[in-house]
């Protein structure tokens, strides 16, 4: 076979074959293949920011935000605004300033973790919110432990950092 662009003499030109290795594409080719925009993974986790246990999903695709009719813009401590989305179960917390303040305290640390792991932490979606006032992280962890195995309990990780501090 003739040497194609980027191929050494004697190597086969594989540009048209699928699944045969890495290939470079021009911006126009990538656009025609639907690869123009990088996909950001959706992440969902439970976080503990006293006095709330908040299950939050991240990175709702922009074209899907219309599917979530409950939203609120929240101003962060650095002055930037972030649009947060809520479901039917959590819409009651949209105007709850105590919940919003907890989120504002939580978000910068999550942003930093996202930057370190190279995963975006944007477009939050509040899946569930639980007020756990009056309980320490150790009490919550114990409750979590007795309600199911640690491996299966999504809340365990939310308390871990606070347990280290106690």
Tab-separated table of N, CA and C in Angstrom, residues 5 31 39 48 65 71 78 83 95 103 111 120 130-132 156 164:
chain	number	residue	atom	x	y	z
A	5	UNK	N	-0.620	9.854	4.702
A	5	UNK	CA	-0.132	10.861	5.632
A	5	UNK	C	0.093	10.252	7.010
A	31	UNK	N	-16.347	17.089	13.055
A	31	UNK	CA	-17.684	17.665	13.088
A	31	UNK	C	-18.669	16.777	12.323
A	39	UNK	N	-17.785	15.114	25.416
A	39	UNK	CA	-18.838	14.700	26.329
A	39	UNK	C	-18.297	14.732	27.752
A	48	UNK	N	-21.980	15.415	52.529
A	48	UNK	CA	-22.397	15.866	53.856
A	48	UNK	C	-21.812	17.240	54.095
A	65	UNK	N	-31.127	20.358	29.986
A	65	UNK	CA	-31.556	21.157	31.129
A	65	UNK	C	-33.036	21.533	31.038
A	71	UNK	N	-35.304	25.293	38.676
A	71	UNK	CA	-33.911	25.717	38.740
A	71	UNK	C	-33.807	27.044	39.477
A	78	UNK	N	-17.147	33.481	45.324
A	78	UNK	CA	-16.213	34.177	44.434
A	78	UNK	C	-16.931	35.124	43.467
A	83	UNK	N	-26.185	27.846	37.855
A	83	UNK	CA	-27.582	27.434	37.799
A	83	UNK	C	-27.683	26.025	38.344
A	95	UNK	N	-35.618	27.625	47.623
A	95	UNK	CA	-35.547	28.937	48.278
A	95	UNK	C	-35.146	28.829	49.745
A	103	UNK	N	-24.760	24.447	50.353
A	103	UNK	CA	-24.247	24.167	49.018
A	103	UNK	C	-23.102	25.127	48.670
A	111	UNK	N	-15.268	21.714	43.375
A	111	UNK	CA	-14.638	22.271	42.177
A	111	UNK	C	-13.155	21.934	42.153
A	120	UNK	N	-15.177	17.653	35.107
A	120	UNK	CA	-15.947	18.873	35.313
A	120	UNK	C	-16.930	18.685	36.459
A	130	UNK	N	-31.485	15.816	52.815
A	130	UNK	CA	-31.971	15.337	54.108
A	130	UNK	C	-31.317	16.148	55.216
A	131	UNK	N	-32.126	16.722	56.085
A	131	UNK	CA	-31.625	17.469	57.240
A	131	UNK	C	-31.239	16.456	58.311
A	132	UNK	N	-29.980	16.462	58.712
A	132	UNK	CA	-29.490	15.532	59.735
A	132	UNK	C	-29.012	16.301	60.969
A	156	UNK	N	-21.992	6.495	53.194
A	156	UNK	CA	-20.777	6.309	53.992
A	156	UNK	C	-19.683	7.296	53.595
A	164	UNK	N	-12.642	11.652	60.086
A	164	UNK	CA	-11.206	11.808	60.293
A	164	UNK	C	-10.896	12.989	61.204
